[in-house]
Every structure is written in structure tokens, then in C-alpha cells.
Short mmCIF file of C-alpha atoms and ligand atoms in Angstrom, two decimals:
data_model
loop_
_atom_site.label_atom_id
_atom_site.label_comp_id
_atom_site.label_asym_id
_atom_site.label_seq_id
_atom_site.Cartn_x
_atom_site.Cartn_y
_atom_site.Cartn_z
CA MET A 1 -52.23 77.38 -13.86
CA ASN A 2 -50.31 74.20 -13.04
CA ILE A 3 -47.76 74.35 -10.25
CA LEU A 4 -44.96 72.04 -9.10
CA ILE A 5 -43.44 72.14 -5.62
CA LEU A 6 -40.06 70.48 -5.07
CA GLY A 7 -39.49 68.87 -1.67
CA SER A 8 -41.03 66.48 0.82
CA GLY A 9 -41.08 68.07 4.27
CA GLY A 10 -43.44 69.98 6.52
CA ARG A 11 -42.52 73.18 4.68
CA GLU A 12 -43.63 71.68 1.37
CA HIS A 13 -46.88 70.36 2.83
CA THR A 14 -47.57 73.88 4.10
CA PHE A 15 -46.78 75.36 0.66
CA ALA A 16 -49.11 72.80 -0.94
CA TRP A 17 -51.87 73.44 1.62
CA LYS A 18 -51.70 77.19 0.96
CA ILE A 19 -51.33 76.98 -2.83
CA ALA A 20 -54.22 74.51 -3.12
CA GLN A 21 -56.50 77.21 -1.59
CA SER A 22 -55.87 79.53 -4.52
CA PRO A 23 -58.46 79.66 -7.31
CA LYS A 24 -55.51 80.37 -9.64
CA CYS A 25 -54.12 76.87 -9.08
CA GLU A 26 -55.51 74.23 -11.45
CA LYS A 27 -53.24 71.21 -11.02
CA LEU A 28 -50.75 70.92 -8.20
CA PHE A 29 -47.85 68.47 -8.17
CA VAL A 30 -45.24 67.80 -5.50
CA ALA A 31 -41.98 65.94 -6.14
CA PRO A 32 -41.42 63.75 -4.25
CA GLY A 33 -43.96 64.89 -1.60
CA ASN A 34 -45.27 63.01 1.45
CA SER A 35 -48.55 61.72 2.89
CA GLY A 36 -49.64 65.30 3.62
CA THR A 37 -49.04 66.70 0.16
CA ALA A 38 -50.91 63.66 -1.22
CA GLN A 39 -54.09 65.07 0.39
CA VAL A 40 -54.01 68.25 -1.72
CA ALA A 41 -51.77 67.47 -4.69
CA THR A 42 -50.39 64.71 -6.90
CA ASN A 43 -47.10 63.32 -5.66
CA ILE A 44 -44.51 62.31 -8.25
CA ASN A 45 -41.70 60.18 -6.95
CA ILE A 46 -38.62 61.91 -8.32
CA GLY A 47 -35.72 63.48 -6.45
CA VAL A 48 -35.34 67.23 -6.01
CA THR A 49 -31.93 67.28 -7.72
CA ASP A 50 -32.81 64.97 -10.62
CA PHE A 51 -33.03 67.85 -13.10
CA PRO A 52 -33.67 65.77 -16.28
CA ALA A 53 -36.56 63.96 -14.54
CA ILE A 54 -37.93 67.30 -13.31
CA LYS A 55 -37.79 68.61 -16.87
CA GLU A 56 -39.81 65.66 -18.15
CA LEU A 57 -42.36 66.09 -15.38
CA VAL A 58 -42.69 69.84 -16.06
CA LEU A 59 -43.17 69.39 -19.80
CA ASN A 60 -45.51 66.40 -19.57
CA ASN A 61 -47.80 68.19 -17.11
CA HIS A 62 -47.67 71.69 -18.61
CA ILE A 63 -46.29 73.22 -15.42
CA ASP A 64 -46.22 77.05 -15.40
CA LEU A 65 -44.58 77.68 -12.04
CA VAL A 66 -42.03 75.75 -9.97
CA VAL A 67 -41.63 76.48 -6.26
CA VAL A 68 -38.37 75.14 -4.82
CA GLY A 69 -38.58 74.11 -1.15
CA PRO A 70 -35.12 72.98 0.01
CA GLU A 71 -31.68 74.49 -0.62
CA ASP A 72 -29.99 71.57 -2.37
CA PRO A 73 -31.53 72.02 -5.82
CA LEU A 74 -30.94 75.80 -5.64
CA VAL A 75 -27.28 75.43 -4.67
CA GLN A 76 -26.94 72.87 -7.49
CA GLY A 77 -28.45 75.36 -9.95
CA VAL A 78 -32.00 74.22 -10.70
CA HIS A 79 -33.05 77.76 -11.64
CA ASP A 80 -30.08 78.12 -14.00
CA TYR A 81 -30.95 74.70 -15.51
CA PHE A 82 -34.39 76.07 -16.44
CA LEU A 83 -33.01 79.34 -17.82
CA ASN A 84 -30.47 77.52 -19.99
CA ASP A 85 -33.01 75.16 -21.55
CA GLU A 86 -35.00 76.31 -24.58
CA ALA A 87 -38.03 74.25 -23.58
CA LEU A 88 -38.01 75.39 -19.95
CA LYS A 89 -36.81 78.98 -19.93
CA HIS A 90 -40.30 80.55 -20.09
CA ILE A 91 -41.35 78.66 -16.92
CA SER A 92 -41.21 80.64 -13.67
CA VAL A 93 -38.98 79.30 -10.92
CA ILE A 94 -39.26 80.59 -7.35
CA GLY A 95 -35.79 80.33 -5.83
CA PRO A 96 -32.53 82.14 -6.56
CA GLN A 97 -30.01 81.18 -9.21
CA LYS A 98 -26.87 79.27 -8.27
CA LYS A 99 -24.69 82.36 -7.82
CA ALA A 100 -27.01 83.85 -5.18
CA ALA A 101 -27.71 80.45 -3.61
CA GLU A 102 -24.07 80.52 -2.50
CA LEU A 103 -25.31 82.75 0.32
CA GLU A 104 -26.45 79.51 1.91
CA GLY A 105 -24.02 77.19 0.10
CA SER A 106 -20.90 78.93 1.41
CA LYS A 107 -20.54 80.56 4.81
CA GLU A 108 -17.49 82.48 3.58
CA PHE A 109 -19.42 83.86 0.59
CA ALA A 110 -22.18 84.98 2.97
CA LYS A 111 -19.71 86.65 5.36
CA GLU A 112 -18.01 88.48 2.49
CA PHE A 113 -21.42 89.68 1.26
CA LEU A 114 -22.37 90.91 4.76
CA TYR A 115 -19.09 92.77 5.18
CA ARG A 116 -19.16 94.27 1.68
CA HIS A 117 -22.61 95.73 2.33
CA ASN A 118 -21.97 96.81 5.92
CA ILE A 119 -24.64 94.54 7.34
CA PRO A 120 -24.18 93.86 11.06
CA THR A 121 -22.78 90.37 11.73
CA ALA A 122 -20.15 88.62 13.87
CA ALA A 123 -16.45 89.31 13.15
CA TYR A 124 -14.80 86.35 11.41
CA GLU A 125 -11.84 84.93 9.53
CA SER A 126 -11.72 81.90 7.28
CA PHE A 127 -9.07 79.21 7.02
CA THR A 128 -8.05 76.22 4.89
CA LYS A 129 -5.83 73.17 5.46
CA LYS A 130 -2.84 75.30 4.39
CA THR A 131 -3.57 78.02 6.95
CA VAL A 132 -4.61 75.79 9.88
CA GLU A 133 -1.74 77.15 12.04
CA LYS A 134 -3.06 80.68 11.49
CA GLY A 135 -6.45 79.36 12.54
CA TYR A 136 -5.02 78.17 15.87
CA ALA A 137 -3.43 81.59 16.37
CA PHE A 138 -6.73 83.33 15.56
CA LEU A 139 -8.58 81.15 18.08
CA GLU A 140 -6.05 82.26 20.72
CA THR A 141 -7.03 85.89 20.12
CA LEU A 142 -10.73 85.15 20.82
CA ASN A 143 -12.61 84.59 24.05
CA ALA A 144 -14.67 81.44 24.61
CA PRO A 145 -17.04 80.16 23.38
CA TYR A 146 -15.49 79.47 19.96
CA VAL A 147 -17.72 79.25 16.88
CA LEU A 148 -16.45 77.08 14.01
CA LYS A 149 -18.43 76.74 10.79
CA ALA A 150 -17.79 74.36 7.90
CA ASP A 151 -17.97 76.55 4.80
CA GLY A 152 -20.25 74.30 2.72
CA LEU A 153 -23.58 72.52 3.18
CA ALA A 154 -23.25 69.94 5.95
CA ALA A 155 -26.90 68.93 6.49
CA GLY A 156 -27.28 71.43 9.33
CA LYS A 157 -24.43 69.88 11.32
CA GLY A 158 -21.57 72.09 10.18
CA VAL A 159 -21.59 74.59 13.07
CA VAL A 160 -19.66 73.63 16.20
CA ILE A 161 -19.55 75.80 19.33
CA LEU A 162 -16.97 74.91 21.99
CA ASN A 163 -15.98 76.37 25.34
CA ASP A 164 -12.47 75.02 25.52
CA LEU A 165 -9.63 76.46 23.44
CA ASN A 166 -7.84 73.12 23.01
CA GLU A 167 -11.05 71.42 21.95
CA ALA A 168 -11.66 74.22 19.47
CA LYS A 169 -8.18 73.73 17.99
CA ALA A 170 -8.75 69.97 17.77
CA GLU A 171 -12.11 70.56 16.07
CA LEU A 172 -10.51 72.95 13.58
CA LYS A 173 -7.92 70.31 12.73
CA SER A 174 -10.59 67.65 12.41
CA MET A 175 -12.61 69.82 10.01
CA LEU A 176 -9.73 71.07 7.86
CA VAL A 177 -7.12 68.34 8.00
CA ASP A 178 -9.23 65.24 8.60
CA ALA A 179 -12.14 66.48 6.42
CA LYS A 180 -14.73 65.84 9.13
CA PHE A 181 -17.50 67.21 6.90
CA GLY A 182 -15.89 66.10 3.63
CA GLU A 183 -15.86 68.77 0.92
CA ALA A 184 -17.98 71.05 3.11
CA SER A 185 -15.11 71.65 5.55
CA THR A 186 -12.34 72.38 3.02
CA LYS A 187 -12.75 75.88 4.38
CA VAL A 188 -13.77 76.82 7.91
CA VAL A 189 -15.11 80.15 9.12
CA ILE A 190 -14.22 81.04 12.72
CA GLU A 191 -16.54 83.63 14.20
CA GLU A 192 -16.92 85.88 17.17
CA PHE A 193 -19.55 84.40 19.53
CA LEU A 194 -22.72 86.49 19.71
CA ASP A 195 -24.70 86.30 22.91
CA GLY A 196 -28.43 86.89 22.59
CA ILE A 197 -31.78 85.47 21.60
CA GLU A 198 -32.39 84.24 18.05
CA LEU A 199 -35.22 84.88 15.62
CA SER A 200 -35.87 84.39 11.93
CA CYS A 201 -36.94 87.01 9.42
CA PHE A 202 -38.42 85.97 6.06
CA VAL A 203 -38.29 88.23 3.04
CA LEU A 204 -39.87 87.75 -0.38
CA THR A 205 -38.16 89.39 -3.31
CA ASP A 206 -38.56 89.67 -7.07
CA GLY A 207 -34.99 90.95 -7.32
CA GLU A 208 -36.11 94.59 -7.24
CA HIS A 209 -38.78 94.90 -4.56
CA TYR A 210 -39.24 93.09 -1.29
CA LYS A 211 -41.95 92.25 1.23
CA ILE A 212 -41.33 91.12 4.78
CA LEU A 213 -43.31 88.19 6.19
CA PRO A 214 -44.01 87.79 9.92
CA THR A 215 -41.06 86.89 12.14
CA ALA A 216 -40.80 83.48 13.74
CA LYS A 217 -38.66 81.80 16.33
CA ASP A 218 -37.69 78.17 16.05
CA TYR A 219 -36.36 75.75 18.65
CA LYS A 220 -33.37 73.90 17.24
CA ARG A 221 -32.21 71.69 20.10
CA ILE A 222 -33.67 68.25 20.75
CA GLY A 223 -33.93 68.68 24.52
CA GLU A 224 -36.09 70.83 26.75
CA GLY A 225 -34.52 74.07 27.94
CA ASP A 226 -32.59 74.22 24.62
CA THR A 227 -30.24 71.39 25.48
CA GLY A 228 -28.75 68.47 23.55
CA LEU A 229 -28.07 68.04 19.86
CA ASN A 230 -29.14 70.39 17.09
CA THR A 231 -32.09 69.29 14.96
CA GLY A 232 -33.83 70.73 11.92
CA GLY A 233 -36.22 72.44 14.34
CA MET A 234 -38.56 71.16 17.07
CA GLY A 235 -41.20 73.85 17.04
CA ALA A 236 -41.86 77.48 16.16
CA VAL A 237 -43.78 80.55 17.28
CA SER A 238 -44.99 83.54 15.21
CA PRO A 239 -44.93 86.45 15.79
CA VAL A 240 -41.87 86.73 18.00
CA PRO A 241 -43.06 88.60 21.11
CA PHE A 242 -39.78 90.46 21.70
CA ALA A 243 -39.64 91.77 18.11
CA THR A 244 -41.16 95.20 18.79
CA ASP A 245 -41.93 97.67 15.99
CA GLU A 246 -38.74 99.53 16.83
CA PHE A 247 -36.69 96.35 16.60
CA LEU A 248 -38.42 95.32 13.34
CA ASN A 249 -37.62 98.73 11.92
CA LYS A 250 -33.93 98.20 12.71
CA ILE A 251 -34.07 94.83 10.94
CA GLU A 252 -35.61 96.41 7.86
CA GLU A 253 -33.28 99.44 7.67
CA ARG A 254 -29.99 97.83 8.68
CA ILE A 255 -30.42 94.34 7.26
CA VAL A 256 -33.26 93.80 4.77
CA LYS A 257 -32.73 96.92 2.62
CA PRO A 258 -28.93 96.53 2.27
CA THR A 259 -29.41 92.81 1.55
CA ILE A 260 -31.79 93.41 -1.35
CA GLN A 261 -29.66 96.30 -2.64
CA GLY A 262 -26.61 94.05 -2.24
CA PHE A 263 -28.15 91.49 -4.59
CA LYS A 264 -28.50 94.19 -7.22
CA LYS A 265 -25.04 95.73 -6.68
CA ASP A 266 -23.39 92.32 -6.84
CA ASN A 267 -25.47 91.23 -9.83
CA LEU A 268 -26.96 88.27 -7.98
CA PRO A 269 -30.33 87.51 -9.62
CA TYR A 270 -32.75 86.70 -6.83
CA VAL A 271 -36.38 85.69 -7.15
CA GLY A 272 -37.39 83.84 -4.04
CA PHE A 273 -37.39 83.66 -0.29
CA VAL A 274 -34.60 85.10 1.84
CA PHE A 275 -34.43 83.57 5.29
CA ILE A 276 -32.33 85.77 7.55
CA GLY A 277 -31.20 84.09 10.76
CA LEU A 278 -30.82 86.85 13.34
CA ILE A 279 -29.64 87.25 16.88
CA LYS A 280 -30.69 90.10 19.15
CA VAL A 281 -27.56 91.37 20.88
CA GLY A 282 -28.55 94.02 23.40
CA ASN A 283 -31.17 95.89 21.37
CA ASP A 284 -29.57 95.35 18.00
CA PRO A 285 -30.12 92.70 15.35
CA LYS A 286 -27.12 90.92 13.84
CA VAL A 287 -27.10 88.37 11.04
CA ILE A 288 -26.06 84.82 11.88
CA GLU A 289 -26.77 83.32 8.49
CA TYR A 290 -28.67 83.55 5.25
CA ASN A 291 -30.73 80.70 3.87
CA VAL A 292 -32.11 80.91 0.35
CA ARG A 293 -35.43 79.22 1.16
CA MET A 294 -38.14 79.27 3.80
CA GLY A 295 -37.41 77.75 7.20
CA ASP A 296 -38.83 74.48 8.42
CA PRO A 297 -40.76 74.47 10.81
CA GLU A 298 -41.06 78.29 10.58
CA THR A 299 -43.09 77.97 7.37
CA GLU A 300 -45.66 75.99 9.34
CA VAL A 301 -46.39 79.11 11.45
CA VAL A 302 -45.66 81.90 8.94
CA LEU A 303 -47.82 80.79 6.00
CA PRO A 304 -50.90 80.02 8.11
CA ARG A 305 -50.80 83.70 9.18
CA LEU A 306 -50.66 84.97 5.59
CA LYS A 307 -54.15 85.99 4.43
CA ASN A 308 -53.24 86.69 0.80
CA ASP A 309 -53.67 84.32 -2.10
CA PHE A 310 -50.18 82.78 -2.08
CA VAL A 311 -50.20 82.09 -5.82
CA GLU A 312 -50.78 85.81 -6.50
CA ILE A 313 -47.70 86.55 -4.41
CA LEU A 314 -45.59 83.88 -6.15
CA LEU A 315 -46.62 85.26 -9.56
CA ALA A 316 -45.74 88.80 -8.48
CA MET A 317 -42.32 87.53 -7.41
CA ALA A 318 -41.80 85.83 -10.77
CA ASN A 319 -43.07 88.86 -12.73
CA GLY A 320 -41.23 91.60 -10.85
CA THR A 321 -44.43 93.18 -9.53
CA LEU A 322 -44.12 92.49 -5.83
CA ASP A 323 -44.53 96.23 -5.14
CA LYS A 324 -48.18 95.85 -6.22
CA ILE A 325 -48.93 93.35 -3.44
CA ASP A 326 -50.17 94.31 0.02
CA ILE A 327 -49.25 91.59 2.47
CA GLU A 328 -52.11 90.87 4.88
CA ILE A 329 -51.36 89.11 8.12
CA ASP A 330 -53.70 87.33 10.51
CA GLU A 331 -53.48 89.06 13.90
CA ARG A 332 -53.58 85.76 15.72
CA ALA A 333 -50.43 83.99 16.86
CA ALA A 334 -49.52 80.63 15.33
CA THR A 335 -47.38 77.95 16.91
CA THR A 336 -46.21 74.56 15.79
CA ILE A 337 -44.87 71.58 17.72
CA MET A 338 -42.79 69.03 15.84
CA THR A 339 -43.32 65.38 16.69
CA VAL A 340 -40.23 63.31 15.92
CA SER A 341 -39.10 59.68 15.80
CA GLY A 342 -37.52 58.44 19.04
CA GLY A 343 -33.72 58.64 18.71
CA TYR A 344 -33.73 61.60 16.28
CA PRO A 345 -31.43 63.48 15.48
CA GLU A 346 -29.31 60.34 15.88
CA ALA A 347 -30.35 56.88 14.63
CA TYR A 348 -34.10 56.17 14.62
CA GLU A 349 -36.48 53.62 13.14
CA LYS A 350 -38.89 54.28 10.26
CA GLY A 351 -42.08 52.68 9.05
CA LYS A 352 -44.07 53.13 12.27
CA GLU A 353 -47.80 53.48 11.72
CA ILE A 354 -49.18 56.94 12.59
CA THR A 355 -52.74 57.02 13.94
CA GLY A 356 -55.11 59.71 15.12
CA VAL A 357 -54.27 62.37 12.51
CA ASN A 358 -57.91 62.58 11.45
CA ASP A 359 -58.99 63.15 15.06
CA ILE A 360 -57.08 66.42 15.15
CA LYS A 361 -59.74 69.11 14.68
CA ASP A 362 -58.45 72.22 16.47
CA SER A 363 -55.01 72.25 14.83
CA ILE A 364 -53.50 71.61 11.41
CA ALA A 365 -51.27 68.56 11.06
CA PHE A 366 -48.51 69.33 8.56
CA HIS A 367 -46.85 66.08 7.53
CA ALA A 368 -43.04 65.98 7.31
CA GLY A 369 -41.34 62.56 7.46
CA ALA A 370 -44.56 60.67 6.80
CA GLN A 371 -45.54 58.57 3.79
CA LEU A 372 -48.55 56.57 2.63
CA LYS A 373 -48.01 52.81 2.62
CA ASP A 374 -50.84 50.36 1.92
CA GLU A 375 -53.37 53.09 2.80
CA LYS A 376 -51.72 53.70 6.16
CA ILE A 377 -49.60 56.68 7.14
CA VAL A 378 -46.17 55.60 8.35
CA THR A 379 -43.10 57.45 9.59
CA SER A 380 -40.37 57.96 7.00
CA GLY A 381 -38.06 60.47 8.65
CA GLY A 382 -36.82 62.00 11.88
CA ARG A 383 -39.22 64.93 11.97
CA VAL A 384 -42.63 63.34 11.42
CA MET A 385 -45.48 65.82 11.84
CA ALA A 386 -45.78 69.48 12.80
CA ILE A 387 -48.95 70.35 14.71
CA THR A 388 -49.88 73.99 14.08
CA SER A 389 -52.50 76.00 15.99
CA TYR A 390 -53.79 79.54 16.12
CA GLY A 391 -54.45 81.48 19.31
CA ASN A 392 -55.15 84.98 20.53
CA THR A 393 -51.83 84.64 22.33
CA TYR A 394 -48.95 82.30 21.59
CA GLN A 395 -49.58 80.61 24.95
CA GLU A 396 -53.13 79.77 23.89
CA ALA A 397 -51.91 78.46 20.53
CA ILE A 398 -49.25 76.29 22.15
CA LYS A 399 -51.77 74.82 24.55
CA LYS A 400 -54.01 73.88 21.63
CA SER A 401 -51.12 72.20 19.80
CA TYR A 402 -50.27 70.14 22.88
CA GLN A 403 -53.92 69.11 23.29
CA SER A 404 -54.04 68.02 19.64
CA ILE A 405 -50.84 65.99 19.97
CA GLU A 406 -52.59 63.89 22.65
CA LYS A 407 -54.64 62.42 19.77
CA LEU A 408 -51.60 61.49 17.68
CA HIS A 409 -49.77 58.19 18.13
CA PHE A 410 -46.79 56.36 16.74
CA ASP A 411 -44.27 54.11 18.41
CA LYS A 412 -41.49 56.08 20.17
CA MET A 413 -43.02 59.49 19.33
CA TYR A 414 -41.15 62.36 21.02
CA TYR A 415 -41.73 66.10 21.17
CA ARG A 416 -40.53 68.98 23.31
CA LYS A 417 -43.03 70.03 25.94
CA ASP A 418 -41.52 73.49 26.50
CA ILE A 419 -41.86 75.31 23.17
CA GLY A 420 -42.06 79.03 23.93
CA PHE A 421 -40.47 78.61 27.38
CA ASP A 422 -37.99 81.45 26.86
CA LEU A 423 -40.36 84.11 25.55
P1 AMP B 1 -26.12 78.25 11.47
O1 AMP B 1 -26.06 76.89 10.84
O2 AMP B 1 -25.21 79.26 10.90
O3 AMP B 1 -27.55 78.70 11.65
O4 AMP B 1 -25.68 78.05 13.01
C1 AMP B 1 -26.34 77.14 13.82
C2 AMP B 1 -26.56 77.75 15.17
O5 AMP B 1 -25.32 78.07 15.78
C3 AMP B 1 -27.30 79.07 15.14
O6 AMP B 1 -28.67 78.89 15.09
C4 AMP B 1 -26.85 79.69 16.44
O7 AMP B 1 -27.59 79.15 17.53
C5 AMP B 1 -25.44 79.24 16.56
N1 AMP B 1 -24.51 80.26 16.08
C6 AMP B 1 -24.04 80.41 14.82
N2 AMP B 1 -23.19 81.46 14.75
C7 AMP B 1 -23.12 81.98 15.98
C8 AMP B 1 -22.39 83.07 16.55
N3 AMP B 1 -21.54 83.82 15.84
N4 AMP B 1 -22.58 83.33 17.87
C9 AMP B 1 -23.42 82.57 18.61
N5 AMP B 1 -24.10 81.53 18.13
C10 AMP B 1 -23.96 81.22 16.83
N1 LIG B 2 -35.58 75.84 11.05
C1 LIG B 2 -34.33 76.21 10.53
C2 LIG B 2 -34.13 75.95 9.12
O1 LIG B 2 -35.04 75.71 8.35
O2 LIG B 2 -32.97 75.99 8.70
#
């Protein structure tokens, strides 16, 4: 069968790498893709939210299955676009419809869902420009630190955590009254601060059944020791050493099951990946957020540990037969280290030549912000390449990734040297 992946990051290169290994995959396309996906698939330079262009691509190339990488097209309704089009509606799309994608598209929608289904999460209230005074009063009832979240998609920047009450009030005003995040902060969710260690849980669902993939932990801050600005993710480790069987059982019973049942009760059609951002408070898991896609760079450690034919799994998701699949996981740990452009997540330069990728033999280089230009690989984004390794322990895997990075070069390359420090 012919398959199209939408997206251009490390996650999509990992999808392409895994899908290309399946004998079920005949032709593989990625739109728009990067220099990594170009090694295993045909890149087509169209945007992930250009639905008419995607339609043309799908019809011209007899695509049978579309795998959506990032959240934007899902929140904008790419799955619904297919279902509402006579020529496209028989084509399988992996990714929830617009209504369910609101779980990531709106923090308030997600909080209401969590409360309605009694899924453990932080206490919250939400506010608008009209109720900003009530927001100040609510902040006064909380203890520091204060967690403020822009309701809508804000390119990963919409969560602000402050220690000072007056700063929190000023931030609330800036979000609601001065539209700091534009449309995304028309509403703001203020949340109880949860103190604990974070991990990510990935669930596959066909809307009826579910399967849980290995856990992973990502490192979001730019600086060592988890300091500095938030990024898309600077590295990841799977499995998460502190996620014992007992703890995983709590996640499944208290969070995964009610989430999947919640989709059904609320009539939210969901075929796709559910990314549950969790925090371990004491010995209990609580939900920080839902994402309606796989994580990046978590995908770069989760998929390499999956032994199954990924296309068989994707088809089972599309066909409602996920209960027939036995997920098989590699016992080894996998880690990834993200190399980024100097300056990221603030301003950085692009177009730097990347050398040494072919010298990496003991790890897998998943390309992210990297493109082919005149037969050279050049940087094209903040997160450039994720270097994934296996090991009998996560320490061994991390060491291998760091050794492989020694071979990689581009001007102003930066990476964190402490991934896994807190485990
Ligand atoms: P989000 O975009 O919802 O993932 O939030 C970004 C980050 O903010 C999370 O990864 C957490 O580190 C932190 N965060 C979000 N909500 C809370 C909370 N209620 N308590 C503590 N930290 C939080
Ligand atoms: N690594 C976090 C995310 O994909 O949102």
C-alpha cells in the first residue's frame, strides 16, 4: 500500500524509518519532509495544513493511508476534511477528528474532559478578559508557584509558571487584556501547581480498543539541570526507570481506561495517538496535558523499541481491530540526544552545513530541522538532529549517543550533556 506522512520533524523521520521497514509499504511519501525522510521516502514540498494540495497529492499517488505527525492539521480538521470529501472518504487517516483534537487545541476543553471523567489532574479555573478581576482573586487563593496556561495553541510557549503573585497577576493581564498570545490567550486556565517528576505515556487507539506504548521522559528546558527556556524537547529516555509496574498499573486504571471510555461517552471519534503528559505526585500519576499526536523527541526513543510491523498496527487502528495486535517491545533502553542550532529556542541562524552524519554507526541519526541543499545537508530549524542509541541500561545508551555526537558537526551546534541526570 502507499502511505503519506504529514510533517517534517524528527518524529516524522522516525515514522518514515519505521514504516519503510514494513513489507506492506509500497510507496512512501512525506509532506513536506526533511533530509532524513528523503533517505527512505519521497518528499513532496507542500504544507501540512494545505488541505487542497494534500488532496491532490493523495489522489495522484493513490495513497491508502495518511499518518498525521503534528497537531496543527488535526486541530484544523484534516481528518474531517477527508471524511467530508467523496473522493477521499475511503482513505484511512491516523489522527483524531477536529472535535477530539480540541483536547490539545484547548486547555479548557481538556480540563473539562478530565473533570467530567474523574481523571486525576490539577485543580483549575478558567478566565477571560471580562473576568480578569476574578482571575486576580483566584490567584490570591493559591500558593506559589502560579501556573497560567493560554487556552489555545501557542507553539509550546503558552504555559507560564511564576513564583511571585504580582508577576502572576501582571502575566494574567498581559495574556487576557493585551492578547500576549493572540487568539490563543482569549481564555486562560489557572492551575494548581503540581510538584513531582514528569513522564509521558503514549496510547494507540482505534476508538474502541487501546494499546499502551512504552513510557518516555523528555527534557524540555534548554539548559543543563533543567534550567532556562522551554524548548520542544532536548532529549528523551525510554523506558522511564521510576515507572514501576505498580505505577504503570495506576496509569492504566485511573487514566488510560477512563480516557478511552471518555472518548466514547462524549462521542469524540478517535483513531490515533494519545500522548498523556503526566506528573508523579507522591506515588500517584496526575495528568498535566493531552496531546493528540506522538511526542517529539519521545517518538525517537519509543518507536525504535517497538518490534512490531508498524504498518500492521496503523491498519489495525484504522480498521478497529487493535485488540488483535500484541505489542512487542525491545527490552533494551533507548535514548536520544537532540542537537540544536546555537541560540535556539530564541533567534538562531539556518543553512549551516551538517557533516559527519554518515560516520555515525552505533546510533541512529533522526533528522529534524535539516534539509538537502545542493547535495549537502544543512540546518533548517532550531532542533536539528536527534541521535538515538540502544543500551542494556539507559546509561549505556546515553553514553553511546554522546560518543556518536562527537562525529557530528555544524557551526554553533549545541546539546545538553546531562540527559538522564535526574533518573
Ligand atoms: P504543557 O504545555 O501543558 O505541557 O505545560 C508545559 C510544562 O509546564 C509542563 O511540561 C510542566 O513542566 C509544566 N506544568 C504544566 N502544568 C503544571 C502544573 N499544574 N504543575 C506543575 N507544572 C506544570
Ligand atoms: N516533547 C514534547 C512534545 O512533543 O510536546
